XYZ file of C-alpha atoms in Angstrom:
767
model
C -84.909 66.503 153.992
C -82.924 67.822 151.021
C -79.725 66.386 152.469
C -81.377 62.978 152.844
C -82.496 63.118 149.207
C -78.910 63.917 148.212
C -77.691 60.888 150.172
C -80.199 58.679 148.350
C -79.129 60.198 145.023
C -75.512 59.319 145.735
C -76.249 55.865 147.137
C -78.316 54.131 144.448
C -76.575 54.794 141.060
C -74.114 51.853 141.170
C -76.992 49.356 141.419
C -78.486 50.328 138.060
C -75.655 48.946 135.935
C -73.471 51.880 136.934
C -75.887 54.270 135.178
C -74.176 53.370 131.908
C -77.442 53.257 129.971
C -79.461 56.257 128.987
C -82.853 55.464 130.512
C -81.461 55.299 134.038
C -79.335 58.397 133.344
C -82.363 60.431 132.279
C -84.466 59.388 135.268
C -81.604 60.335 137.575
C -81.174 63.703 135.834
C -84.842 64.495 136.453
C -84.378 63.736 140.164
C -81.201 65.821 140.356
C -82.779 68.787 138.569
C -85.730 68.925 140.954
C -83.425 68.553 143.945
C -81.464 71.514 142.547
C -84.639 73.603 142.310
C -85.692 72.664 145.842
C -82.213 73.552 147.060
C -82.685 77.068 145.703
C -85.878 77.409 147.707
C -83.967 76.262 150.783
C -81.156 78.749 150.091
C -83.520 81.680 149.537
C -85.312 80.899 152.790
C -81.920 81.281 154.495
C -81.104 84.421 152.441
C -78.153 82.572 150.902
C -77.747 83.748 147.311
C -74.398 82.108 146.549
C -73.949 80.091 143.375
C -70.382 80.232 142.054
C -67.850 81.248 144.680
C -64.393 80.040 143.645
C -62.456 78.878 140.543
C -63.315 75.210 141.119
C -67.042 75.987 140.988
C -66.517 77.963 137.815
C -64.478 75.318 136.027
C -67.017 72.547 136.780
C -69.816 74.785 135.492
C -67.683 75.640 132.435
C -67.221 71.955 131.654
C -70.982 71.467 131.511
C -71.380 74.653 129.491
C -68.757 73.631 126.940
C -70.491 70.287 126.416
C -73.671 72.225 125.692
C -71.769 74.445 123.244
C -70.358 71.365 121.503
C -73.897 70.572 120.362
C -73.237 73.104 117.594
C -70.450 70.922 116.134
C -71.825 67.493 117.061
C -71.712 64.702 114.498
C -74.784 63.167 116.182
C -76.880 65.788 117.932
C -79.062 63.361 119.886
C -76.111 61.501 121.375
C -74.328 64.766 122.141
C -77.425 66.085 123.922
C -77.559 63.022 126.142
C -73.883 63.382 127.138
C -74.251 67.148 127.672
C -77.100 66.393 130.081
C -74.752 64.061 131.950
C -72.205 66.836 132.472
C -74.893 69.225 133.647
C -75.920 66.478 136.073
C -72.315 66.097 137.261
C -72.126 69.822 137.949
C -75.363 69.654 139.927
C -74.043 66.699 141.966
C -70.883 68.651 142.764
C -72.802 71.849 143.557
C -75.482 70.171 145.679
C -72.805 68.351 147.674
C -70.893 71.436 148.743
C -74.070 73.473 149.220
C -75.926 70.969 151.411
C -72.894 69.741 153.345
C -72.822 72.774 155.607
C -71.568 71.159 158.823
C -68.885 68.707 159.875
C -71.601 66.232 160.909
C -73.123 66.278 157.418
C -69.661 66.012 155.894
C -69.002 62.804 157.807
C -72.467 61.410 157.071
C -72.055 61.883 153.317
C -68.535 60.443 153.390
C -69.847 57.355 155.169
C -72.713 56.992 152.659
C -70.115 56.850 149.884
C -68.306 54.158 151.865
C -71.559 52.265 152.487
C -72.638 52.123 148.857
C -69.127 51.043 147.786
C -69.147 48.370 150.505
C -72.425 46.918 149.217
C -71.092 47.028 145.648
C -68.046 45.074 146.826
C -70.200 42.479 148.605
C -72.253 41.959 145.441
C -69.005 41.287 143.576
C -67.778 38.863 146.208
C -71.151 37.116 146.222
C -71.069 36.787 142.437
C -67.587 35.243 142.661
C -68.883 32.821 145.292
C -71.885 31.888 143.164
C -74.399 33.126 145.750
C -75.398 36.446 144.150
C -77.108 36.470 140.768
C -76.545 39.885 139.219
C -76.079 40.306 135.433
C -72.393 40.407 134.443
C -71.223 40.809 138.057
C -68.504 38.262 137.240
C -66.902 38.495 133.790
C -64.407 35.820 132.758
C -63.621 35.160 136.425
C -63.040 38.867 137.067
C -65.198 40.615 139.647
C -67.208 43.439 138.059
C -70.160 43.637 140.472
C -73.009 46.023 139.641
C -70.806 48.160 137.387
C -70.472 45.194 134.994
C -66.913 46.137 134.017
C -63.949 44.992 136.159
C -61.533 47.829 135.390
C -64.141 50.483 136.150
C -64.974 48.731 139.417
C -61.303 48.937 140.377
C -61.200 52.651 139.578
C -64.467 53.306 141.415
C -63.290 51.567 144.605
C -60.064 53.566 144.825
C -61.893 56.568 146.304
C -63.601 54.614 149.127
C -60.359 52.701 149.756
C -58.347 55.843 150.485
C -61.288 57.591 152.127
C -61.578 54.704 154.592
C -57.818 54.814 155.198
C -57.983 58.557 155.844
C -60.961 58.313 158.190
C -59.237 55.440 159.984
C -56.168 57.548 160.711
C -58.345 60.488 161.687
C -60.330 58.325 164.098
C -57.092 57.103 165.687
C -56.422 60.732 166.630
C -59.397 60.595 168.973
C -61.775 62.666 166.847
C -59.849 65.950 166.958
C -60.760 68.287 164.130
C -63.948 68.777 162.116
C -63.651 65.924 159.611
C -62.409 63.032 161.744
C -64.957 60.591 163.206
C -65.035 60.201 166.990
C -67.649 57.508 167.531
C -66.976 54.891 164.835
C -64.846 51.946 166.026
C -61.569 52.113 164.145
C -61.765 48.385 163.337
C -64.712 49.238 161.074
C -62.409 51.223 158.798
C -59.913 48.362 158.761
C -62.695 46.038 157.604
C -63.866 48.513 154.948
C -60.378 49.126 153.576
C -59.755 45.372 153.477
C -63.021 44.808 151.583
C -62.208 47.423 148.955
C -58.621 46.196 148.520
C -59.732 42.541 148.274
C -62.329 43.425 145.626
C -59.866 45.528 143.637
C -57.436 42.609 143.612
C -60.083 40.293 142.128
C -61.013 42.736 139.392
C -57.598 41.736 137.989
C -57.211 45.325 136.803
C -53.548 45.653 135.924
C -53.907 49.413 135.642
C -55.316 49.497 139.154
C -52.462 47.363 140.471
C -49.909 49.719 138.914
C -51.528 52.880 140.263
C -52.222 51.796 143.854
C -48.573 51.439 145.030
C -47.779 54.908 143.735
C -50.852 56.586 145.224
C -50.342 54.708 148.504
C -46.916 56.331 148.777
C -48.456 59.726 148.018
C -50.990 59.074 150.781
C -48.243 58.284 153.282
C -46.351 61.426 152.339
C -49.448 63.596 152.804
C -50.715 62.346 156.164
C -47.940 64.100 158.045
C -45.438 62.926 160.631
C -48.102 61.944 163.149
C -49.910 59.801 160.602
C -47.021 58.318 158.640
C -46.073 55.417 160.884
C -49.685 54.519 161.578
C -50.384 54.812 157.851
C -47.678 52.279 157.052
C -48.998 49.990 159.793
C -52.578 50.328 158.566
C -51.600 49.483 155.002
C -49.926 46.377 156.381
C -53.051 45.499 158.415
C -55.021 45.623 155.143
C -52.491 44.082 152.766
C -51.493 41.031 154.820
C -55.026 39.579 155.207
C -55.785 40.398 151.553
C -52.793 38.360 150.349
C -53.417 35.485 152.774
C -57.109 35.271 151.851
C -56.577 35.811 148.129
C -54.310 32.808 147.529
C -56.914 30.156 148.485
C -59.807 32.305 147.188
C -58.178 32.431 143.758
C -58.177 28.622 143.585
C -61.960 28.379 144.000
C -62.934 31.430 141.936
C -63.436 29.531 138.697
C -65.762 27.065 140.460
C -68.124 29.695 141.853
C -67.730 28.068 145.251
C -69.220 29.482 148.494
C -65.742 28.882 149.904
C -64.883 32.210 148.288
C -67.085 33.833 150.955
C -65.273 31.889 153.660
C -61.855 33.080 152.527
C -63.062 36.664 152.123
C -64.678 36.716 155.576
C -61.651 35.123 157.212
C -59.493 37.928 155.835
C -62.073 40.508 156.898
C -62.063 39.176 160.439
C -58.278 39.034 160.470
C -58.004 42.691 159.408
C -60.460 43.855 162.057
C -58.809 41.671 164.708
C -55.313 42.852 163.800
C -56.445 46.461 164.067
C -58.132 45.902 167.395
C -55.275 43.941 168.969
C -52.453 46.149 167.709
C -54.002 49.413 168.757
C -55.451 48.126 172.021
C -51.976 46.898 172.941
C -50.839 50.479 172.995
C -49.352 51.096 169.544
C -51.865 53.867 169.261
C -49.955 55.836 171.891
C -46.430 55.221 170.631
C -44.683 58.565 170.181
C -43.305 59.016 166.678
C -40.014 60.863 166.481
C -38.706 62.318 163.265
C -35.914 59.724 163.256
C -38.370 56.812 163.533
C -40.622 58.267 160.859
C -37.638 58.830 158.555
C -36.378 55.282 159.111
C -39.779 53.778 158.384
C -40.057 56.002 155.334
C -36.743 54.776 153.943
C -37.688 51.140 154.600
C -41.070 51.674 152.961
C -39.534 53.247 149.865
C -36.977 50.456 149.605
C -39.760 47.899 149.980
C -41.787 49.511 147.201
C -38.694 49.719 144.984
C -37.940 46.041 145.619
C -41.531 45.134 144.878
C -41.449 47.111 141.632
C -38.193 45.388 140.637
C -39.657 41.943 141.319
C -42.882 42.689 139.444
C -41.026 44.143 136.468
C -38.091 41.737 136.135
C -38.509 38.714 138.431
C -42.260 38.017 138.761
C -41.647 34.252 139.164
C -40.267 34.983 142.646
C -43.867 35.721 143.662
C -45.043 32.184 142.832
C -46.849 30.753 145.814
C -46.977 34.142 147.511
C -49.637 35.722 145.315
C -52.532 33.978 143.521
C -51.551 32.200 140.307
C -53.994 34.173 138.167
C -52.682 37.425 139.647
C -49.128 36.343 138.832
C -50.184 35.569 135.253
C -51.705 39.045 134.914
C -48.559 40.626 136.367
C -46.391 38.811 133.819
C -48.638 40.164 131.082
C -48.043 43.796 132.075
C -46.143 45.164 129.094
C -46.496 47.911 126.528
C -46.107 45.196 123.906
C -49.194 43.366 125.196
C -52.209 44.025 123.015
C -54.288 45.522 125.861
C -51.604 48.217 126.244
C -50.507 48.682 122.632
C -54.120 48.895 121.448
C -54.797 51.807 123.789
C -51.787 53.618 122.330
C -53.160 53.141 118.819
C -56.646 54.253 119.873
C -55.069 57.329 121.441
C -53.358 58.189 118.159
C -56.679 57.753 116.350
C -58.353 60.044 118.883
C -55.742 62.717 118.168
C -56.701 62.544 114.480
C -60.234 63.548 115.445
C -58.930 66.300 117.731
C -56.745 67.633 114.908
C -59.772 67.946 112.616
C -62.046 69.361 115.343
C -59.776 71.270 117.743
C -62.026 73.864 119.418
C -65.359 72.282 120.426
C -64.827 68.703 119.284
C -67.520 66.548 117.699
C -69.993 66.497 120.570
C -70.776 63.947 123.227
C -71.026 60.376 121.952
C -68.959 61.555 118.989
C -66.222 58.937 119.326
C -68.701 56.056 119.075
C -70.307 57.540 115.973
C -67.160 58.686 114.151
C -64.146 56.659 115.303
C -64.352 54.102 112.494
C -63.693 56.856 109.980
C -60.358 57.559 111.699
C -59.333 54.166 113.068
C -56.035 52.653 111.951
C -57.271 49.054 112.016
C -60.474 47.096 112.655
C -61.266 47.338 116.343
C -64.593 47.772 118.079
C -64.596 50.238 120.952
C -67.370 52.646 121.823
C -64.956 54.426 124.205
C -61.462 55.900 123.806
C -60.329 54.154 127.055
C -58.791 57.463 128.135
C -61.304 59.894 129.576
C -59.119 62.943 129.055
C -58.950 62.185 125.349
C -62.641 61.229 125.347
C -63.434 64.744 126.582
C -60.976 66.246 124.080
C -62.672 64.402 121.212
C -66.177 65.284 122.402
C -65.737 68.861 123.684
C -62.539 69.958 121.981
C -59.607 71.761 123.510
C -61.929 73.971 125.536
C -63.550 70.943 127.142
C -60.211 69.244 127.737
C -58.832 72.319 129.500
C -61.972 72.584 131.626
C -61.811 68.908 132.643
C -58.070 69.070 133.343
C -58.700 72.245 135.312
C -61.354 70.474 137.365
C -58.900 67.697 138.282
C -56.033 70.094 138.974
C -58.030 72.595 141.047
C -59.641 69.874 143.141
C -56.221 68.426 143.964
C -54.602 71.830 144.486
C -57.378 73.132 146.723
C -57.429 69.934 148.757
C -53.662 70.084 149.216
C -53.746 73.755 150.239
C -56.401 72.977 152.844
C -54.677 69.794 153.960
C -51.348 71.387 154.861
C -53.108 74.040 156.965
C -55.423 71.684 158.858
C -55.208 69.900 162.202
C -53.407 66.520 161.997
C -56.629 64.473 162.128
C -58.313 66.539 159.404
C -55.112 66.414 157.375
C -55.254 62.614 157.363
C -58.898 62.551 156.269
C -58.250 65.122 153.529
C -55.276 63.049 152.385
C -57.674 60.145 151.911
C -60.083 62.319 149.922
C -57.347 63.819 147.769
C -55.465 60.603 147.049
C -58.673 58.673 146.339
C -59.647 61.402 143.866
C -56.139 61.306 142.349
C -56.244 57.502 141.997
C -59.513 57.514 140.072
C -58.317 60.456 137.966
C -55.134 58.556 137.046
C -56.967 55.302 136.340
C -59.393 57.179 134.086
C -56.436 58.057 131.895
C -56.152 54.391 130.866
C -59.797 53.308 130.873
C -63.346 54.535 130.386
C -64.405 54.480 134.060
C -66.051 57.886 133.906
C -68.324 56.852 131.047
C -70.254 55.028 133.747
C -72.258 57.831 135.311
C -72.161 56.158 138.739
C -68.353 56.368 138.721
C -68.497 60.017 137.653
C -70.977 60.653 140.471
C -68.368 59.292 142.872
C -65.687 61.556 141.370
C -67.777 64.738 141.382
C -69.275 64.028 144.817
C -65.735 63.574 146.154
C -64.771 66.921 144.619
C -67.903 68.329 146.263
C -66.734 66.950 149.616
C -63.361 68.611 149.145
C -65.127 71.860 148.258
C -67.387 71.531 151.319
C -64.302 71.066 153.496
C -62.954 74.344 152.102
C -66.255 75.984 152.971
C -66.128 74.608 156.525
C -62.658 76.121 156.976
C -63.083 79.727 155.785
C -59.969 80.822 157.647
C -57.897 78.803 155.149
C -57.927 80.292 151.651
C -57.533 77.041 149.701
C -58.766 78.714 146.512
C -59.344 82.437 145.946
C -62.836 83.894 146.257
C -64.447 85.014 142.991
C -66.330 88.257 142.590
C -68.585 87.472 139.646
C -72.231 88.148 138.826
C -72.680 84.369 139.077
C -71.636 84.531 142.713
C -75.128 85.653 143.686
C -78.054 83.926 142.026
C -80.975 85.394 143.985
C -84.459 85.292 142.504
C -83.022 84.789 139.046
C -81.387 81.622 140.339
C -84.756 80.356 141.559
C -86.386 80.981 138.171
C -83.483 79.334 136.363
C -83.498 76.312 138.659
C -87.213 75.639 138.217
C -87.005 76.294 134.472
C -84.199 73.739 134.249
C -86.171 71.216 136.302
C -89.283 71.558 134.120
C -87.262 71.451 130.897
C -85.457 68.306 132.048
C -88.729 66.718 133.162
C -90.373 67.315 129.791
C -87.448 66.427 127.524
C -85.838 63.614 129.501
C -89.259 62.290 130.461
C -90.091 62.151 126.766
C -86.879 60.215 126.068
C -87.672 57.754 128.870
C -91.222 57.168 127.602
C -89.824 56.670 124.093
C -87.470 53.978 125.380
C -90.419 52.101 126.886
C -92.338 52.361 123.602
C -89.328 51.013 121.718
C -89.013 48.182 124.227
C -92.687 47.358 123.661
C -92.077 47.395 119.903
C -89.237 44.894 120.233
C -91.538 42.589 122.203
C -94.161 42.828 119.444
C -91.512 41.952 116.822
C -90.625 38.833 118.813
C -94.302 37.894 118.745
C -94.362 38.586 114.976
C -97.017 41.279 115.454
C -95.356 43.681 113.034
C -98.290 46.100 112.731
C -98.315 46.716 116.484
C -94.510 46.908 116.489
C -94.532 49.644 113.825
C -97.125 51.608 115.778
C -94.973 51.436 118.911
C -91.860 52.478 117.006
C -93.746 55.413 115.510
C -94.856 56.520 118.983
C -91.239 56.233 120.163
C -90.140 58.413 117.232
C -92.813 61.001 118.048
C -91.415 61.200 121.585
C -87.734 61.065 120.577
C -87.463 62.004 116.881
C -83.654 62.241 116.763
C -82.925 58.728 118.075
C -81.407 56.842 115.122
C -81.999 53.356 116.566
C -85.765 53.893 116.529
C -85.648 55.114 112.930
C -83.696 52.084 111.733
C -85.940 49.608 113.531
C -89.088 51.311 112.256
C -87.688 51.268 108.707
C -86.995 47.526 108.850
C -90.448 46.724 110.200
C -92.128 48.963 107.591
C -90.082 47.262 104.874
C -91.221 43.829 106.069
C -94.857 44.979 106.071
C -94.568 46.503 102.579
C -95.168 43.060 101.104
C -98.829 43.582 102.075
C -98.964 47.379 101.871
C -96.766 48.999 99.219
C -97.278 52.457 100.700
C -95.084 51.427 103.626
C -92.064 51.314 101.283
C -92.048 55.107 101.281
C -92.383 55.126 105.083
C -89.380 52.812 105.364
C -87.363 54.931 102.949
C -88.113 58.143 104.834
C -86.975 56.611 108.109
C -83.752 55.362 106.508
C -83.054 58.762 104.950
C -83.664 60.530 108.251
C -81.333 58.082 110.018
C -78.587 58.863 107.497
C -79.142 62.593 108.006
C -78.900 62.195 111.785
C -75.781 59.999 111.706
C -73.917 60.791 108.484
C -70.619 59.299 109.725
C -72.018 55.896 110.745
C -71.189 53.161 108.207
C -73.751 50.744 109.647
C -76.605 53.176 108.959
C -75.534 53.680 105.352
C -75.012 49.944 104.758
C -78.507 49.112 105.981
C -79.997 51.870 103.855
C -77.990 50.692 100.831
C -79.216 47.111 101.269
C -82.796 48.409 101.367
C -82.268 50.427 98.179
C -80.648 47.511 96.368
C -83.449 45.182 97.429
C -86.008 47.518 95.870
C -84.114 48.231 92.649
C -82.664 51.687 93.294
C -79.258 50.590 92.033
C -77.610 53.981 91.575
C -78.342 55.228 95.093
C -77.596 51.812 96.598
C -74.092 51.801 95.138
C -73.520 55.368 96.323
C -74.488 54.432 99.893
C -72.327 51.287 99.837
C -69.360 53.396 98.700
C -70.089 55.924 101.429
C -70.150 53.099 103.984
C -66.737 51.898 102.808
C -65.299 55.409 103.161
C -66.595 55.570 106.735
C -65.432 52.107 107.794
C -62.457 51.235 105.593
C -60.882 48.679 107.935
C -63.883 46.341 108.163
C -64.220 43.591 105.590
C -68.009 43.774 105.621
C -68.037 47.011 103.596
C -65.957 45.369 100.870
C -68.174 42.289 100.911
C -71.213 44.536 100.555
C -69.692 46.413 97.619
C -68.636 43.253 95.786
C -72.105 41.774 96.317
C -73.777 44.982 95.153
C -71.705 45.319 91.971
C -72.209 41.636 91.199
C -76.000 41.927 91.521
C -76.031 45.106 89.438
C -73.884 43.490 86.751
C -76.036 40.349 86.663
C -79.213 42.416 86.301
C -77.706 44.503 83.494
C -76.429 41.429 81.654
C -79.780 39.673 81.973
C -81.454 42.742 80.447
C -79.074 42.691 77.496
C -77.065 45.735 78.583
C -73.794 43.892 78.117
C -71.391 46.828 78.027
C -72.839 48.397 81.176
C -72.748 45.000 82.873
C -69.062 44.536 82.039
C -68.270 48.037 83.345
C -69.939 47.104 86.650
C -67.907 43.878 86.845
C -64.698 45.804 86.207
C -65.309 47.771 89.404
C -64.878 44.642 91.532
C -61.065 44.308 91.134
C -60.788 48.013 92.052
C -62.602 47.279 95.312
C -59.969 44.674 96.135
C -57.186 47.094 95.236
C -58.612 49.588 97.713
C -58.849 46.851 100.329
C -55.206 45.918 99.751
C -54.021 49.546 100.119
C -55.920 49.924 103.383
C -54.569 46.612 104.673
C -50.980 47.545 103.826
C -51.285 50.770 105.843
C -52.426 49.020 109.043
C -49.985 49.041 112.004
C -47.480 46.190 111.951
C -47.926 45.424 115.665
C -51.621 44.489 115.576
C -52.561 40.774 115.831
C -53.295 39.010 112.544
C -56.834 38.275 113.703
C -57.554 42.031 113.671
C -55.925 42.759 110.339
C -58.211 43.357 107.362
C -58.695 39.833 105.938
C -57.466 38.987 102.484
C -60.384 36.632 101.992
C -63.658 35.562 103.605
C -66.283 33.083 102.491
C -68.714 35.833 101.609
C -66.056 37.709 99.627
C -64.995 34.522 97.845
C -68.617 33.790 96.963
C -69.089 37.233 95.441
C -65.759 37.149 93.583
C -66.333 33.635 92.287
C -69.734 34.467 90.831
C -68.366 37.669 89.311
C -65.549 35.703 87.627
C -68.141 33.406 86.067
C -69.935 36.394 84.567
C -66.555 37.678 83.350
C -66.080 34.267 81.637
C -63.041 33.336 83.741
C -63.853 29.814 84.936
C -60.473 28.931 86.450
C -60.420 32.045 88.670
C -64.070 31.442 89.521
C -63.404 27.876 90.683
C -60.443 29.049 92.791
C -62.705 31.422 94.698
C -65.759 29.151 94.890
C -63.712 26.286 96.326
C -63.184 28.487 99.394
C -66.917 28.472 100.162
C -68.043 25.696 102.483
C -70.878 23.545 101.180
C -72.253 23.261 104.714
C -72.974 26.963 105.156
C -75.866 29.067 103.899
C -74.009 29.815 100.671
C -73.145 26.141 100.068
C -75.893 25.252 97.568
C -75.320 28.467 95.607
C -71.563 27.935 95.553
C -72.002 24.393 94.163
C -74.382 25.707 91.489
C -71.944 28.432 90.410
C -69.130 25.897 90.276
C -71.287 24.022 87.800
C -71.672 27.169 85.716
C -67.871 27.611 85.736
C -67.540 24.019 84.517
C -69.983 24.824 81.704
C -67.584 27.558 80.594
C -64.738 25.012 80.666
C -66.762 22.614 78.559
C -66.991 19.984 81.328
C -70.649 19.084 80.753
C -70.598 15.974 82.940
C -68.949 17.770 85.841
C -71.364 20.670 85.476
C -74.417 18.386 85.503
C -73.105 16.588 88.586
C -72.666 19.941 90.371
C -76.163 21.076 89.343
C -77.734 17.875 90.632
C -75.950 18.189 93.977
C -76.965 21.856 94.318
C -80.618 21.038 93.611
C -80.524 18.204 96.134
C -79.258 20.675 98.712
C -81.782 23.395 97.786
C -84.533 22.522 95.276
C -85.670 26.168 95.104
C -82.576 26.953 92.987
C -84.113 25.311 89.894
C -85.590 28.401 88.247
C -82.539 30.557 88.967
C -80.298 27.833 87.509
C -82.231 27.772 84.233
C -81.957 31.552 83.881
C -78.238 31.515 84.687
C -77.459 28.743 82.186
C -79.164 30.801 79.460
C -77.223 33.876 80.552
C -73.859 32.076 80.601
C -74.422 30.523 77.197
C -75.430 33.890 75.724
C -72.364 35.568 77.219
C -70.144 32.791 75.939
C -71.664 33.140 72.493
C -71.219 36.897 72.428
């Protein structure tokens, strides 16, 4: 029963948006924790007290432990707690896999469940491309993303089932010898599975995936041994040929969402299965492989890969007509100078800045998303580093990085040690496990695959399978046995397991209920029932008091309701202040709080928060627009109240804001596109600068700025009115009156403000 529950736990995650979002993650963690507790009961009934038995077990546990320790240095405790829970969950997935897979039959069943869930994920992607499956974001910009909703992560995810199917295929061709090779599954099934995964990877258009697969395919061929090498080459050909033949016509109909995409996919699927059946039934299965033949095929294969690499790198046009046009276009775009590559290099350098400042335990899980804008070298938006090794280094420091790198290295080392001492059939299957694991590990160095919990489940379950294989072969010492107190959990393990399960149920259950309350609140806001919305947000905060999003939303709703109930102003302010305390590095939080303060007349604190926002997000023009707007409003208020000197001092701060902007802009990397460079001017900035120049009695400069503001936008009527005020300063009474009339035609509500501003301008001019 427990093993069946584990299979379910490993099967469903990809279908909930890859478990990228917290609600699904928390529900899954609750399930995993209770399965862990039940597993302890099962182990105690069998008098099995083992917990941590070798270095791989220890390093995976250490990774989770270090993420928990990083809570002490987290820049956002709530986000770090959520990510720490994920890593505890990953450890439990790994541990449950190797504990419950205690026979070769179970090993094969779990391996085939991983293949089955990946196969369904692939079919959803193909169906989305064909226009017959309606799943959110399963097709993004004509790139297959399936249930994971991100094409590159789908490519990384499918690499494990691709090589696992190739390994099982070779093992099955050995007639089922060994513990890990299937004896009853028709080998054509594995041909069809491998084809499906390869076809789907191709249509993710993941250039990183395309670059990694040739290399890891060679590694696979080198690891399967002499008896598997020739068949491995043949099997790769059986997969690759139908993929290419089906992909060329399929690519032509992809943009149309045509059901013909299914037809081309299925024709290739049938061709792969038929090729496998015909070739091996004709007796190739029995061909003896001498060392000379294997060596010759190896040389030809290496030369073929080298030729392919040369063509891709230097002569991609030769492939025209052979590979799909869109694939060829993506191949031509593979370059370190391309923005998708150069941007990742810059983000990596920014990540190292964070590591330098926080070297030991990092800044906690979710830390990059909260803090990266403080360190970024230009204005990009990325909630992930796009390099999971650096993501871990940023979040859990050097200790976490070493633990994660150790997990990857020990899994590969232990698998290799077992592989070279196994029967040929088992060697081939283990080669599939190891190379699939390696492929995803490599791909995760150039993208954020493992931030999708479903992809991490695949990685840690695969490591668990490798660990289970070590357990099933005790005569081979793949990794040394540990003699630690943690090696025997006993009754203490039972207590700890149930304590963990209850703790997770209470805390994560509370977070899940809070998310539903917040969702209800959003619905009430849409219905304009703000009182009910505030009540729901308050209940969400009671259940999850450290979640900043709930605080900000509650503050905005309370502020809107304060028109009728002034006491709610203090409620709104308290929520804003708590949000700032919880996320001190987040510019967005400070900007929203500053706008609230400015709206309600707390000028001093508003300016302080706007300045703090600029310090935390210096490469985004919005913070400069906010500051210019804030200083302009402050100056106008002071001037209207007769505090002329203080008003002029406030206006003098505006050029300094631009000087800061210019220094930041000059320091941005030369290679970034102009569209991402800090703008010299925007309409909102021009509007603020133009009005400030009027108050500084500089009409020519004011008109230069105000002419940049479109009359058709929301600032149009105001811009026309302020142009009129500038013309008043120039003595152009007729032009000013014409501008005033046009502004009032556009927005009659400006009348009172115009009267007050004319009085102010005339008094300033007279002074």
